[in-house]
Short mmCIF file of C-alpha atoms in Angstrom, two decimals:
data_model
loop_
_atom_site.label_atom_id
_atom_site.label_comp_id
_atom_site.label_asym_id
_atom_site.label_seq_id
_atom_site.Cartn_x
_atom_site.Cartn_y
_atom_site.Cartn_z
CA MET F 27 32.40 91.46 61.81
CA ASP F 28 31.10 93.86 64.44
CA GLY F 29 27.79 94.56 62.69
CA ILE F 30 28.90 97.95 61.33
CA ALA F 31 28.66 98.39 57.58
CA ARG F 32 32.11 99.10 56.15
CA ARG F 33 32.60 101.71 53.42
CA SER F 34 34.25 100.57 50.27
CA ARG F 35 36.50 103.53 50.43
CA PRO F 36 37.10 106.40 52.85
CA LEU F 37 35.55 109.79 52.21
CA GLY F 38 37.49 111.49 49.44
CA LEU F 39 39.07 114.88 49.17
CA SER F 40 36.31 116.02 46.80
CA GLU F 41 33.76 115.28 49.50
CA ILE F 42 35.30 117.50 52.09
CA GLN F 43 36.64 120.44 49.95
CA HIS F 44 34.84 122.94 52.02
CA PHE F 45 37.21 122.45 54.96
CA SER F 46 39.56 125.49 55.01
CA CYS F 47 42.35 123.47 56.47
CA LEU F 48 42.82 121.63 53.21
CA SER F 49 44.75 124.47 51.64
CA PRO F 50 48.09 123.07 50.35
CA ARG F 51 50.01 125.84 52.16
CA ARG F 52 48.77 125.07 55.65
CA PRO F 53 50.98 123.77 58.49
CA ALA F 54 51.44 120.04 58.84
CA TRP F 55 49.50 119.83 62.09
CA GLU F 56 46.36 120.78 60.12
CA GLY F 57 46.72 117.48 58.23
CA ARG F 58 46.22 115.66 61.47
CA ILE F 59 43.06 117.66 62.14
CA VAL F 60 41.74 116.77 58.75
CA GLY F 61 42.48 113.08 59.52
CA GLN F 62 40.50 113.31 62.81
CA ILE F 63 37.59 114.97 60.98
CA MET F 64 37.63 112.27 58.36
CA LYS F 65 37.60 109.63 61.03
CA ILE F 66 34.62 111.19 62.78
CA LEU F 67 32.75 111.57 59.42
CA ASP F 68 33.38 107.92 58.65
CA GLU F 69 32.28 106.71 62.13
CA VAL F 70 29.08 108.77 61.90
CA ALA F 71 28.40 107.47 58.37
CA ARG F 72 28.89 103.89 59.49
CA PHE F 73 26.69 104.41 62.56
CA GLY F 74 23.91 105.91 60.41
CA ALA F 75 24.20 103.11 57.84
CA ARG F 76 23.92 100.49 60.59
CA LEU F 77 20.72 102.03 61.90
CA ALA F 78 19.30 102.66 58.45
CA PRO F 79 16.50 103.56 57.84
CA GLU F 80 15.88 104.69 61.40
CA PRO F 81 16.60 108.35 62.23
CA VAL F 82 19.02 109.26 65.09
CA CYS F 83 19.72 112.61 66.74
CA ASP F 84 23.09 114.33 67.25
CA PRO F 85 23.20 113.79 71.07
CA CYS F 86 22.65 110.09 70.62
CA ILE F 87 25.32 109.90 67.91
CA ALA F 88 27.74 111.71 70.27
CA GLN F 89 26.90 109.37 73.17
CA LYS F 90 27.04 106.11 71.23
CA LEU F 91 30.30 107.02 69.46
CA SER F 92 31.86 108.44 72.62
CA LEU F 93 32.55 111.81 71.08
CA ASP F 94 33.83 114.49 73.44
CA ASP F 95 31.59 117.24 72.03
CA MET F 96 28.08 117.01 70.57
CA ALA F 97 29.11 119.69 68.10
CA LEU F 98 31.34 117.06 66.37
CA ALA F 99 28.35 114.83 65.80
CA SER F 100 26.30 117.79 64.60
CA ASP F 101 28.97 118.92 62.17
CA ALA F 102 29.39 115.46 60.84
CA SER F 103 25.65 114.94 60.35
CA HIS F 104 25.45 118.31 58.57
CA GLU F 105 28.25 117.27 56.21
CA LEU F 106 26.71 113.87 55.47
CA ALA F 107 23.23 115.29 54.76
CA GLY F 108 22.43 115.18 51.07
CA SER F 109 25.25 112.72 50.25
CA HIS F 110 25.63 109.00 50.30
CA GLY F 111 21.88 108.55 50.89
CA PHE F 112 21.74 110.58 54.11
CA GLU F 113 19.07 113.12 54.88
CA ARG F 114 18.67 115.49 57.84
CA PHE F 115 15.29 116.62 59.01
CA LYS F 116 13.08 117.32 62.04
CA GLY F 117 11.85 114.10 63.43
CA VAL F 118 11.81 111.64 66.33
CA CYS F 119 15.07 109.91 67.23
CA ARG F 120 14.79 106.16 67.27
CA LEU F 121 17.13 105.73 70.20
CA CYS F 122 15.84 108.40 72.70
CA ASP F 123 12.38 109.20 71.30
CA GLN F 124 13.07 112.87 71.46
CA ASN F 125 11.77 115.25 68.78
CA GLY F 126 14.38 117.39 67.04
CA MET F 127 16.92 117.35 64.19
CA VAL F 128 17.81 113.81 63.15
CA ILE F 129 19.77 112.12 60.35
CA ARG F 130 19.01 108.88 58.56
CA ARG F 131 20.28 106.89 55.63
CA HIS F 132 17.54 105.67 53.30
#
């Protein structure tokens, strides 16, 4: 095991209903986008669970998970906030000691 907590199941459709690309009449390529979004959400959730209960900022999430864009980490942390024990707030990142918006799982 690589030290990353595994989810018992992937994030479900009900957990990402707000994505506009989930409409049943969208082109097939949008299904691949949803798959990529789900993968990023799952990676961020596992990363946050591994560091629990320590808070971590979006730039550190993007750097540690090798995401191309910090906005991907930010979007994922926004989506996770308030679900699965995650909360988002202003605080100090455990990894870089910078003050700003962080997410943690408690």
